[in-house]
PDB file of C-alpha atoms in Angstrom:
ATOM      1  CA  MET A   1      25.659 109.577  42.352  1.00  0.00           C
ATOM      2  CA  SER A   2      25.136 108.252  38.822  1.00  0.00           C
ATOM      3  CA  PRO A   3      26.625 104.905  37.699  1.00  0.00           C
ATOM      4  CA  LEU A   4      28.926 106.820  35.314  1.00  0.00           C
ATOM      5  CA  SER A   5      30.248 109.028  38.125  1.00  0.00           C
ATOM      6  CA  GLN A   6      30.971 105.926  40.189  1.00  0.00           C
ATOM      7  CA  ARG A   7      33.159 104.519  37.413  1.00  0.00           C
ATOM      8  CA  LEU A   8      35.175 107.655  36.761  1.00  0.00           C
ATOM      9  CA  PRO A   9      38.185 108.999  38.676  1.00  0.00           C
ATOM     10  CA  THR A  10      37.608 112.106  40.743  1.00  0.00           C
ATOM     11  CA  VAL A  11      38.280 115.270  38.754  1.00  0.00           C
ATOM     12  CA  PRO A  12      37.862 118.765  40.267  1.00  0.00           C
ATOM     13  CA  SER A  13      34.572 120.350  39.258  1.00  0.00           C
ATOM     14  CA  GLY A  14      32.087 122.428  41.207  1.00  0.00           C
ATOM     15  CA  GLY A  15      33.975 121.825  44.461  1.00  0.00           C
ATOM     16  CA  VAL A  16      36.961 123.897  43.289  1.00  0.00           C
ATOM     17  CA  ALA A  17      36.374 127.655  43.393  1.00  0.00           C
ATOM     18  CA  THR A  18      36.926 129.618  40.202  1.00  0.00           C
ATOM     19  CA  HIS A  19      37.117 133.306  39.362  1.00  0.00           C
ATOM     20  CA  SER A  20      35.478 134.610  36.191  1.00  0.00           C
ATOM     21  CA  ILE A  21      35.959 138.072  34.675  1.00  0.00           C
ATOM     22  CA  ALA A  22      33.770 139.405  31.858  1.00  0.00           C
ATOM     23  CA  PRO A  23      33.685 141.280  29.695  1.00  0.00           C
ATOM     24  CA  ILE A  24      37.340 142.049  29.099  1.00  0.00           C
ATOM     25  CA  THR A  25      37.396 144.405  26.118  1.00  0.00           C
ATOM     26  CA  LEU A  26      40.290 144.624  23.678  1.00  0.00           C
ATOM     27  CA  PRO A  27      40.020 147.536  21.223  1.00  0.00           C
ATOM     28  CA  ILE A  28      41.212 146.399  17.776  1.00  0.00           C
ATOM     29  CA  THR A  29      41.678 148.805  14.895  1.00  0.00           C
ATOM     30  CA  GLY A  30      39.670 147.817  11.834  1.00  0.00           C
ATOM     31  CA  ARG A  31      37.587 145.140  13.556  1.00  0.00           C
ATOM     32  CA  ALA A  32      33.834 145.667  13.229  1.00  0.00           C
ATOM     33  CA  HIS A  33      33.480 145.423  16.998  1.00  0.00           C
ATOM     34  CA  ASP A  34      35.917 145.419  19.913  1.00  0.00           C
ATOM     35  CA  LEU A  35      36.990 141.919  20.936  1.00  0.00           C
ATOM     36  CA  GLU A  36      35.232 140.931  24.156  1.00  0.00           C
ATOM     37  CA  LEU A  37      36.402 138.023  26.302  1.00  0.00           C
ATOM     38  CA  ARG A  38      35.675 136.018  29.405  1.00  0.00           C
ATOM     39  CA  LEU A  39      38.593 134.785  31.519  1.00  0.00           C
ATOM     40  CA  THR A  40      37.919 131.993  34.022  1.00  0.00           C
ATOM     41  CA  VAL A  41      40.626 130.668  36.357  1.00  0.00           C
ATOM     42  CA  PRO A  42      40.930 128.648  39.554  1.00  0.00           C
ATOM     43  CA  VAL A  43      41.316 130.954  42.551  1.00  0.00           C
ATOM     44  CA  SER A  44      44.763 129.542  43.315  1.00  0.00           C
ATOM     45  CA  GLY A  45      47.783 128.417  41.325  1.00  0.00           C
ATOM     46  CA  GLN A  46      50.516 129.956  39.183  1.00  0.00           C
ATOM     47  CA  ASP A  47      51.707 129.404  35.602  1.00  0.00           C
ATOM     48  CA  LEU A  48      48.221 128.282  34.621  1.00  0.00           C
ATOM     49  CA  PRO A  49      48.019 126.520  31.248  1.00  0.00           C
ATOM     50  CA  VAL A  50      45.819 128.529  28.879  1.00  0.00           C
ATOM     51  CA  ILE A  51      42.898 127.189  26.831  1.00  0.00           C
ATOM     52  CA  VAL A  52      41.359 129.507  24.238  1.00  0.00           C
ATOM     53  CA  LEU A  53      37.813 128.184  23.782  1.00  0.00           C
ATOM     54  CA  SER A  54      36.121 129.136  20.500  1.00  0.00           C
ATOM     55  CA  HIS A  55      32.308 129.052  20.451  1.00  0.00           C
ATOM     56  CA  GLY A  56      30.121 127.631  17.697  1.00  0.00           C
ATOM     57  CA  HIS A  57      27.838 129.298  15.159  1.00  0.00           C
ATOM     58  CA  GLY A  58      24.620 128.094  16.778  1.00  0.00           C
ATOM     59  CA  PRO A  59      21.223 129.827  16.695  1.00  0.00           C
ATOM     60  CA  SER A  60      20.986 130.898  20.345  1.00  0.00           C
ATOM     61  CA  ASN A  61      21.461 134.537  21.224  1.00  0.00           C
ATOM     62  CA  TYR A  62      24.060 134.046  23.952  1.00  0.00           C
ATOM     63  CA  ILE A  63      25.412 130.471  23.730  1.00  0.00           C
ATOM     64  CA  SER A  64      27.608 131.522  20.783  1.00  0.00           C
ATOM     65  CA  SER A  65      29.514 134.158  22.724  1.00  0.00           C
ATOM     66  CA  LEU A  66      31.589 134.619  25.863  1.00  0.00           C
ATOM     67  CA  TYR A  67      28.399 133.863  27.808  1.00  0.00           C
ATOM     68  CA  GLY A  68      28.133 130.268  26.575  1.00  0.00           C
ATOM     69  CA  TYR A  69      29.948 126.980  27.098  1.00  0.00           C
ATOM     70  CA  GLY A  70      29.818 127.145  30.895  1.00  0.00           C
ATOM     71  CA  PRO A  71      29.834 123.344  31.250  1.00  0.00           C
ATOM     72  CA  LEU A  72      33.317 123.255  29.684  1.00  0.00           C
ATOM     73  CA  ALA A  73      34.802 126.564  30.791  1.00  0.00           C
ATOM     74  CA  GLN A  74      33.970 126.179  34.472  1.00  0.00           C
ATOM     75  CA  TYR A  75      35.051 122.548  34.552  1.00  0.00           C
ATOM     76  CA  TRP A  76      38.373 123.170  32.838  1.00  0.00           C
ATOM     77  CA  ALA A  77      39.101 126.143  35.086  1.00  0.00           C
ATOM     78  CA  ALA A  78      38.296 124.079  38.179  1.00  0.00           C
ATOM     79  CA  SER A  79      40.755 121.525  36.827  1.00  0.00           C
ATOM     80  CA  GLY A  80      43.639 124.013  36.833  1.00  0.00           C
ATOM     81  CA  PHE A  81      43.406 125.825  33.485  1.00  0.00           C
ATOM     82  CA  ALA A  82      42.921 129.458  32.547  1.00  0.00           C
ATOM     83  CA  VAL A  83      40.065 129.488  30.025  1.00  0.00           C
ATOM     84  CA  ILE A  84      39.655 132.431  27.646  1.00  0.00           C
ATOM     85  CA  GLN A  85      36.409 132.711  25.682  1.00  0.00           C
ATOM     86  CA  PRO A  86      36.207 135.288  22.886  1.00  0.00           C
ATOM     87  CA  THR A  87      32.997 136.580  21.343  1.00  0.00           C
ATOM     88  CA  HIS A  88      33.649 136.182  17.621  1.00  0.00           C
ATOM     89  CA  LEU A  89      32.059 138.489  15.072  1.00  0.00           C
ATOM     90  CA  ASP A  90      29.533 135.842  13.992  1.00  0.00           C
ATOM     91  CA  SER A  91      27.952 135.806  17.469  1.00  0.00           C
ATOM     92  CA  GLN A  92      24.226 136.542  17.457  1.00  0.00           C
ATOM     93  CA  THR A  93      24.896 139.068  20.221  1.00  0.00           C
ATOM     94  CA  LEU A  94      26.613 141.392  17.710  1.00  0.00           C
ATOM     95  CA  GLY A  95      24.001 141.257  14.945  1.00  0.00           C
ATOM     96  CA  LEU A  96      26.527 141.055  12.101  1.00  0.00           C
ATOM     97  CA  ARG A  97      25.704 137.671  10.568  1.00  0.00           C
ATOM     98  CA  HIS A  98      23.151 138.965   8.091  1.00  0.00           C
ATOM     99  CA  THR A  99      24.869 142.188   7.133  1.00  0.00           C
ATOM    100  CA  ASP A 100      27.141 143.055   4.222  1.00  0.00           C
ATOM    101  CA  VAL A 101      30.198 143.183   6.497  1.00  0.00           C
ATOM    102  CA  ALA A 102      33.105 141.341   4.864  1.00  0.00           C
ATOM    103  CA  GLU A 103      33.326 137.638   5.823  1.00  0.00           C
ATOM    104  CA  ALA A 104      29.713 137.442   7.056  1.00  0.00           C
ATOM    105  CA  PRO A 105      28.107 135.182   8.073  1.00  0.00           C
ATOM    106  CA  LEU A 106      30.877 132.897   9.404  1.00  0.00           C
ATOM    107  CA  PHE A 107      33.719 135.410   9.851  1.00  0.00           C
ATOM    108  CA  TRP A 108      36.036 132.426   9.456  1.00  0.00           C
ATOM    109  CA  ARG A 109      39.293 134.384   9.040  1.00  0.00           C
ATOM    110  CA  SER A 110      38.451 136.873  11.791  1.00  0.00           C
ATOM    111  CA  ARG A 111      37.748 134.001  14.168  1.00  0.00           C
ATOM    112  CA  ALA A 112      41.245 132.568  13.769  1.00  0.00           C
ATOM    113  CA  THR A 113      42.747 136.056  13.987  1.00  0.00           C
ATOM    114  CA  ASP A 114      40.899 136.514  17.302  1.00  0.00           C
ATOM    115  CA  VAL A 115      42.747 133.521  18.749  1.00  0.00           C
ATOM    116  CA  SER A 116      46.155 134.810  17.684  1.00  0.00           C
ATOM    117  CA  THR A 117      45.310 138.308  18.953  1.00  0.00           C
ATOM    118  CA  ILE A 118      44.482 136.837  22.349  1.00  0.00           C
ATOM    119  CA  LEU A 119      47.886 135.150  22.469  1.00  0.00           C
ATOM    120  CA  ASP A 120      49.573 138.400  21.378  1.00  0.00           C
ATOM    121  CA  ARG A 121      47.907 140.226  24.269  1.00  0.00           C
ATOM    122  CA  LEU A 122      47.891 137.488  26.893  1.00  0.00           C
ATOM    123  CA  GLU A 123      49.763 139.542  29.481  1.00  0.00           C
ATOM    124  CA  GLU A 124      47.358 142.441  28.992  1.00  0.00           C
ATOM    125  CA  ILE A 125      44.380 140.121  29.445  1.00  0.00           C
ATOM    126  CA  ALA A 126      45.812 138.644  32.636  1.00  0.00           C
ATOM    127  CA  ALA A 127      46.536 142.104  34.015  1.00  0.00           C
ATOM    128  CA  PHE A 128      42.888 143.108  33.736  1.00  0.00           C
ATOM    129  CA  SER A 129      42.377 141.897  37.312  1.00  0.00           C
ATOM    130  CA  PRO A 130      44.794 141.604  40.263  1.00  0.00           C
ATOM    131  CA  VAL A 131      43.368 138.121  40.792  1.00  0.00           C
ATOM    132  CA  THR A 132      44.775 136.930  37.448  1.00  0.00           C
ATOM    133  CA  ALA A 133      47.770 139.209  36.836  1.00  0.00           C
ATOM    134  CA  GLY A 134      50.975 137.252  36.309  1.00  0.00           C
ATOM    135  CA  ARG A 135      49.295 133.854  36.688  1.00  0.00           C
ATOM    136  CA  LEU A 136      48.906 132.755  33.049  1.00  0.00           C
ATOM    137  CA  SER A 137      51.531 130.696  31.240  1.00  0.00           C
ATOM    138  CA  ALA A 138      52.628 131.995  27.855  1.00  0.00           C
ATOM    139  CA  GLU A 139      54.377 128.700  27.100  1.00  0.00           C
ATOM    140  CA  CYS A 140      51.579 126.206  27.777  1.00  0.00           C
ATOM    141  CA  ILE A 141      48.723 126.964  25.387  1.00  0.00           C
ATOM    142  CA  ALA A 142      45.859 124.973  23.881  1.00  0.00           C
ATOM    143  CA  VAL A 143      43.031 125.909  21.563  1.00  0.00           C
ATOM    144  CA  ALA A 144      39.645 124.211  21.763  1.00  0.00           C
ATOM    145  CA  GLY A 145      36.390 124.659  19.910  1.00  0.00           C
ATOM    146  CA  HIS A 146      32.977 123.205  19.215  1.00  0.00           C
ATOM    147  CA  SER A 147      31.384 123.075  15.757  1.00  0.00           C
ATOM    148  CA  MET A 148      32.426 126.269  13.930  1.00  0.00           C
ATOM    149  CA  GLY A 149      34.695 126.893  16.899  1.00  0.00           C
ATOM    150  CA  ALA A 150      36.386 123.583  16.128  1.00  0.00           C
ATOM    151  CA  TYR A 151      36.858 124.725  12.537  1.00  0.00           C
ATOM    152  CA  THR A 152      38.521 127.849  13.920  1.00  0.00           C
ATOM    153  CA  ALA A 153      40.740 125.703  16.129  1.00  0.00           C
ATOM    154  CA  SER A 154      41.686 123.486  13.180  1.00  0.00           C
ATOM    155  CA  LEU A 155      42.941 126.528  11.239  1.00  0.00           C
ATOM    156  CA  ILE A 156      45.060 127.552  14.221  1.00  0.00           C
ATOM    157  CA  LEU A 157      46.450 123.999  14.385  1.00  0.00           C
ATOM    158  CA  GLY A 158      47.512 124.053  10.741  1.00  0.00           C
ATOM    159  CA  ALA A 159      44.525 123.141   8.582  1.00  0.00           C
ATOM    160  CA  ARG A 160      44.242 125.232   5.438  1.00  0.00           C
ATOM    161  CA  THR A 161      41.483 126.421   3.177  1.00  0.00           C
ATOM    162  CA  LEU A 162      40.929 128.462   0.035  1.00  0.00           C
ATOM    163  CA  ASP A 163      39.743 132.038   0.260  1.00  0.00           C
ATOM    164  CA  PRO A 164      36.346 131.948  -1.514  1.00  0.00           C
ATOM    165  CA  GLU A 165      36.939 135.439  -2.917  1.00  0.00           C
ATOM    166  CA  THR A 166      40.475 135.050  -4.267  1.00  0.00           C
ATOM    167  CA  GLY A 167      41.044 131.286  -4.477  1.00  0.00           C
ATOM    168  CA  GLU A 168      44.320 131.713  -2.576  1.00  0.00           C
ATOM    169  CA  ILE A 169      45.501 129.174  -0.016  1.00  0.00           C
ATOM    170  CA  VAL A 170      45.017 130.512   3.513  1.00  0.00           C
ATOM    171  CA  ASP A 171      47.420 129.456   6.275  1.00  0.00           C
ATOM    172  CA  LEU A 172      46.504 130.767   9.752  1.00  0.00           C
ATOM    173  CA  LYS A 173      48.516 128.357  11.878  1.00  0.00           C
ATOM    174  CA  ASP A 174      49.807 129.715  15.193  1.00  0.00           C
ATOM    175  CA  GLU A 175      52.968 127.960  16.343  1.00  0.00           C
ATOM    176  CA  ARG A 176      52.454 129.065  19.949  1.00  0.00           C
ATOM    177  CA  VAL A 177      49.610 126.576  20.351  1.00  0.00           C
ATOM    178  CA  ARG A 178      50.877 123.213  21.577  1.00  0.00           C
ATOM    179  CA  VAL A 179      47.689 121.140  21.358  1.00  0.00           C
ATOM    180  CA  GLY A 180      44.058 121.323  20.281  1.00  0.00           C
ATOM    181  CA  VAL A 181      40.658 119.861  21.144  1.00  0.00           C
ATOM    182  CA  LEU A 182      38.220 119.691  18.221  1.00  0.00           C
ATOM    183  CA  MET A 183      34.611 118.883  19.182  1.00  0.00           C
ATOM    184  CA  ALA A 184      32.144 118.208  16.352  1.00  0.00           C
ATOM    185  CA  ALA A 185      34.604 119.738  13.880  1.00  0.00           C
ATOM    186  CA  PRO A 186      33.524 120.159  10.242  1.00  0.00           C
ATOM    187  CA  GLY A 187      35.277 117.709   7.948  1.00  0.00           C
ATOM    188  CA  ARG A 188      36.712 117.834   4.431  1.00  0.00           C
ATOM    189  CA  GLY A 189      35.343 119.967   1.628  1.00  0.00           C
ATOM    190  CA  GLY A 190      34.787 119.104  -2.001  1.00  0.00           C
ATOM    191  CA  ASP A 191      32.200 116.454  -2.782  1.00  0.00           C
ATOM    192  CA  ALA A 192      31.625 115.739   0.924  1.00  0.00           C
ATOM    193  CA  LEU A 193      29.640 118.978   1.275  1.00  0.00           C
ATOM    194  CA  SER A 194      25.918 119.340   0.845  1.00  0.00           C
ATOM    195  CA  ARG A 195      24.671 121.749  -1.795  1.00  0.00           C
ATOM    196  CA  PHE A 196      23.489 124.070   0.986  1.00  0.00           C
ATOM    197  CA  ALA A 197      26.934 124.178   2.632  1.00  0.00           C
ATOM    198  CA  ALA A 198      28.738 124.780  -0.657  1.00  0.00           C
ATOM    199  CA  GLU A 199      26.397 127.671  -1.506  1.00  0.00           C
ATOM    200  CA  HIS A 200      26.148 129.324   1.908  1.00  0.00           C
ATOM    201  CA  TYR A 201      29.540 128.478   3.464  1.00  0.00           C
ATOM    202  CA  PRO A 202      31.938 128.316   0.487  1.00  0.00           C
ATOM    203  CA  VAL A 203      35.018 128.505   2.741  1.00  0.00           C
ATOM    204  CA  PHE A 204      34.357 124.856   3.619  1.00  0.00           C
ATOM    205  CA  ILE A 205      34.930 123.802  -0.004  1.00  0.00           C
ATOM    206  CA  GLY A 206      38.708 124.159   0.270  1.00  0.00           C
ATOM    207  CA  THR A 207      39.197 122.636   3.720  1.00  0.00           C
ATOM    208  CA  ASP A 208      42.477 120.697   3.792  1.00  0.00           C
ATOM    209  CA  PHE A 209      43.809 118.866   6.864  1.00  0.00           C
ATOM    210  CA  SER A 210      47.027 117.588   5.254  1.00  0.00           C
ATOM    211  CA  MET A 211      49.155 120.205   7.061  1.00  0.00           C
ATOM    212  CA  MET A 212      47.409 120.080  10.456  1.00  0.00           C
ATOM    213  CA  ASP A 213      50.304 118.436  12.281  1.00  0.00           C
ATOM    214  CA  THR A 214      49.803 119.908  15.784  1.00  0.00           C
ATOM    215  CA  PRO A 215      48.698 117.231  18.302  1.00  0.00           C
ATOM    216  CA  ALA A 216      44.920 117.208  18.718  1.00  0.00           C
ATOM    217  CA  LEU A 217      42.010 115.371  20.275  1.00  0.00           C
ATOM    218  CA  VAL A 218      39.048 114.962  17.907  1.00  0.00           C
ATOM    219  CA  VAL A 219      35.689 114.342  19.625  1.00  0.00           C
ATOM    220  CA  ARG A 220      32.713 113.405  17.491  1.00  0.00           C
ATOM    221  CA  GLY A 221      29.186 112.146  18.116  1.00  0.00           C
ATOM    222  CA  ALA A 222      28.303 108.773  16.624  1.00  0.00           C
ATOM    223  CA  ALA A 223      24.864 110.105  15.634  1.00  0.00           C
ATOM    224  CA  ASP A 224      25.948 113.544  14.378  1.00  0.00           C
ATOM    225  CA  ALA A 225      24.673 113.398  10.799  1.00  0.00           C
ATOM    226  CA  ALA A 226      24.483 117.157   9.915  1.00  0.00           C
ATOM    227  CA  ALA A 227      22.653 116.535   6.634  1.00  0.00           C
ATOM    228  CA  HIS A 228      22.470 120.287   5.980  1.00  0.00           C
ATOM    229  CA  LEU A 229      26.292 120.419   5.841  1.00  0.00           C
ATOM    230  CA  THR A 230      27.504 117.093   4.468  1.00  0.00           C
ATOM    231  CA  VAL A 231      26.470 114.097   2.400  1.00  0.00           C
ATOM    232  CA  ALA A 232      29.063 111.944   4.207  1.00  0.00           C
ATOM    233  CA  GLY A 233      27.037 111.361   7.377  1.00  0.00           C
ATOM    234  CA  PRO A 234      28.603 111.084  10.861  1.00  0.00           C
ATOM    235  CA  ASP A 235      31.938 109.928   9.409  1.00  0.00           C
ATOM    236  CA  TRP A 236      32.496 113.494   8.146  1.00  0.00           C
ATOM    237  CA  TYR A 237      33.461 114.457  11.686  1.00  0.00           C
ATOM    238  CA  VAL A 238      36.248 111.872  11.668  1.00  0.00           C
ATOM    239  CA  ASP A 239      38.096 113.704   8.869  1.00  0.00           C
ATOM    240  CA  PRO A 240      40.243 115.956  11.128  1.00  0.00           C
ATOM    241  CA  TYR A 241      41.604 112.747  12.669  1.00  0.00           C
ATOM    242  CA  ARG A 242      41.741 110.604   9.541  1.00  0.00           C
ATOM    243  CA  LEU A 243      43.212 113.157   7.133  1.00  0.00           C
ATOM    244  CA  ALA A 244      45.636 115.081   9.372  1.00  0.00           C
ATOM    245  CA  PRO A 245      49.240 114.007  10.034  1.00  0.00           C
ATOM    246  CA  GLY A 246      50.994 113.737  13.387  1.00  0.00           C
ATOM    247  CA  ARG A 247      49.778 112.788  16.841  1.00  0.00           C
ATOM    248  CA  LYS A 248      45.996 112.589  16.864  1.00  0.00           C
ATOM    249  CA  THR A 249      43.411 110.942  19.112  1.00  0.00           C
ATOM    250  CA  LEU A 250      39.790 110.223  18.174  1.00  0.00           C
ATOM    251  CA  VAL A 251      36.983 109.833  20.701  1.00  0.00           C
ATOM    252  CA  THR A 252      33.549 108.740  19.501  1.00  0.00           C
ATOM    253  CA  VAL A 253      30.692 109.589  21.853  1.00  0.00           C
ATOM    254  CA  ALA A 254      28.054 106.848  21.746  1.00  0.00           C
ATOM    255  CA  GLY A 255      24.643 108.281  20.875  1.00  0.00           C
ATOM    256  CA  GLY A 256      26.140 111.742  20.658  1.00  0.00           C
ATOM    257  CA  GLU A 257      24.679 114.266  18.265  1.00  0.00           C
ATOM    258  CA  HIS A 258      26.070 117.708  17.485  1.00  0.00           C
ATOM    259  CA  GLY A 259      25.595 118.973  21.039  1.00  0.00           C
ATOM    260  CA  LEU A 260      27.700 116.157  22.544  1.00  0.00           C
ATOM    261  CA  GLY A 261      25.351 115.936  25.504  1.00  0.00           C
ATOM    262  CA  GLY A 262      25.221 119.669  26.224  1.00  0.00           C
ATOM    263  CA  VAL A 263      28.729 121.161  26.119  1.00  0.00           C
ATOM    264  CA  ALA A 264      27.489 124.497  24.758  1.00  0.00           C
ATOM    265  CA  GLY A 265      25.280 125.295  27.722  1.00  0.00           C
ATOM    266  CA  TYR A 266      23.082 123.862  30.434  1.00  0.00           C
ATOM    267  CA  ASP A 267      19.511 123.200  29.235  1.00  0.00           C
ATOM    268  CA  ALA A 268      20.175 124.733  25.810  1.00  0.00           C
ATOM    269  CA  ALA A 269      17.193 124.188  23.505  1.00  0.00           C
ATOM    270  CA  GLU A 270      19.439 123.437  20.530  1.00  0.00           C
ATOM    271  CA  THR A 271      21.054 120.465  22.301  1.00  0.00           C
ATOM    272  CA  THR A 272      19.019 117.635  20.796  1.00  0.00           C
ATOM    273  CA  ASP A 273      21.052 114.969  22.622  1.00  0.00           C
ATOM    274  CA  GLU A 274      21.113 116.559  26.076  1.00  0.00           C
ATOM    275  CA  ASN A 275      22.351 114.001  28.571  1.00  0.00           C
ATOM    276  CA  PRO A 276      24.288 114.829  31.779  1.00  0.00           C
ATOM    277  CA  GLU A 277      26.284 111.594  31.648  1.00  0.00           C
ATOM    278  CA  ARG A 278      27.241 112.150  28.022  1.00  0.00           C
ATOM    279  CA  MET A 279      28.386 115.690  28.816  1.00  0.00           C
ATOM    280  CA  GLU A 280      30.338 114.412  31.826  1.00  0.00           C
ATOM    281  CA  PHE A 281      32.065 111.872  29.610  1.00  0.00           C
ATOM    282  CA  VAL A 282      33.165 114.654  27.225  1.00  0.00           C
ATOM    283  CA  ARG A 283      34.303 116.921  30.055  1.00  0.00           C
ATOM    284  CA  GLN A 284      36.403 114.242  31.708  1.00  0.00           C
ATOM    285  CA  ILE A 285      38.013 112.841  28.568  1.00  0.00           C
ATOM    286  CA  THR A 286      38.945 116.317  27.268  1.00  0.00           C
ATOM    287  CA  THR A 287      40.286 117.385  30.658  1.00  0.00           C
ATOM    288  CA  ALA A 288      42.449 114.286  30.950  1.00  0.00           C
ATOM    289  CA  TYR A 289      43.821 114.778  27.439  1.00  0.00           C
ATOM    290  CA  LEU A 290      44.679 118.419  28.099  1.00  0.00           C
ATOM    291  CA  ARG A 291      46.326 117.634  31.429  1.00  0.00           C
ATOM    292  CA  THR A 292      48.602 115.031  29.931  1.00  0.00           C
ATOM    293  CA  THR A 293      49.478 116.761  26.651  1.00  0.00           C
ATOM    294  CA  LEU A 294      50.145 120.086  28.391  1.00  0.00           C
ATOM    295  CA  GLY A 295      52.288 118.370  31.016  1.00  0.00           C
ATOM    296  CA  THR A 296      50.334 119.006  34.221  1.00  0.00           C
ATOM    297  CA  ASP A 297      49.500 115.332  34.903  1.00  0.00           C
ATOM    298  CA  ALA A 298      51.348 112.631  32.975  1.00  0.00           C
ATOM    299  CA  ASP A 299      48.965 109.872  34.099  1.00  0.00           C
ATOM    300  CA  ALA A 300      45.622 111.644  33.625  1.00  0.00           C
ATOM    301  CA  TRP A 301      44.960 110.415  30.081  1.00  0.00           C
ATOM    302  CA  GLU A 302      45.833 106.788  30.684  1.00  0.00           C
ATOM    303  CA  ASN A 303      43.934 106.610  33.972  1.00  0.00           C
ATOM    304  CA  THR A 304      40.801 108.266  32.612  1.00  0.00           C
ATOM    305  CA  ARG A 305      40.815 106.299  29.367  1.00  0.00           C
ATOM    306  CA  ASN A 306      41.004 103.056  31.330  1.00  0.00           C
ATOM    307  CA  ALA A 307      38.195 104.165  33.628  1.00  0.00           C
ATOM    308  CA  LEU A 308      36.002 105.013  30.647  1.00  0.00           C
ATOM    309  CA  ARG A 309      36.423 101.751  28.762  1.00  0.00           C
ATOM    310  CA  SER A 310      33.172 100.302  30.096  1.00  0.00           C
ATOM    311  CA  SER A 311      31.192 103.545  30.007  1.00  0.00           C
ATOM    312  CA  PRO A 312      28.002 103.351  27.907  1.00  0.00           C
ATOM    313  CA  MET A 313      29.011 106.744  26.482  1.00  0.00           C
ATOM    314  CA  ASN A 314      32.279 105.379  25.101  1.00  0.00           C
ATOM    315  CA  GLY A 315      31.822 104.697  21.403  1.00  0.00           C
ATOM    316  CA  GLY A 316      35.541 104.124  20.856  1.00  0.00           C
ATOM    317  CA  ILE A 317      38.907 105.721  21.586  1.00  0.00           C
ATOM    318  CA  GLU A 318      41.859 105.399  19.213  1.00  0.00           C
ATOM    319  CA  SER A 319      45.171 107.172  18.804  1.00  0.00           C
ATOM    320  CA  ARG A 320      47.791 107.627  16.106  1.00  0.00           C
ATOM    321  CA  HIS A 321      51.340 108.703  16.922  1.00  0.00           C
TER     322      HIS A 321
END
């Protein structure tokens, strides 16, 4: 047992059996490809809180799809949540990034629409298997994401942007979502962007967090510089906490880079900061936050935060109410 594990409270993980179903296919008129999902749940329990987990825009073939993010999805499911993972249209598995399909390469609007579509069809998704039918809560919903997935989550939580084609303000907030977890989320636009980001990802130019009032946990790596995206350095990833109103919590992961220790996948080559203890820190702090904010364990956040105070992975935890 590692020193970090000895300091942390026991949280269900590999010892709790889970059930995973994939792919679940939702035909959607007008979408360039049917929406495919993975649903992972604990084998027991009713009225399971739902987490829609949005993948990043990374270079791997399968990490950025329903096949990735096992370290988070399995852990959250073992902790009592129903985790739904969509494959967004920017996934390498679909081959649409470098085509002339509208919204390529990021498919930023489609990504947010995917999340709302999932919530529209939650009962249908649950009914795909007798193991999950009738077990998902339609009242207890969170959205989570990493990197571009966190940008997607921020739009669902109330952040706004400008459509690069029309210049119109885009509001994709979904009121059904009670809380969010933003991991390595892109920050503000304008002069904080690198020239590369402004040219290749113009939707980031208009990013505005001033209306993102849904409660959220923002997790950022202290060493996540992302020079290809921003000239602001690691502080850019603090923006969703610093610039958004309402109840927000910021967790800084000491030594963490964009991979936050490996949340996107076990042994993923693109995780430059792979570290099992760092990943465990992220898994436990996000789980505790979700348990408390979604009402399944009122003491989880306080107990876990106290246990993590002396962790070498703890680069700071602060909250604003």
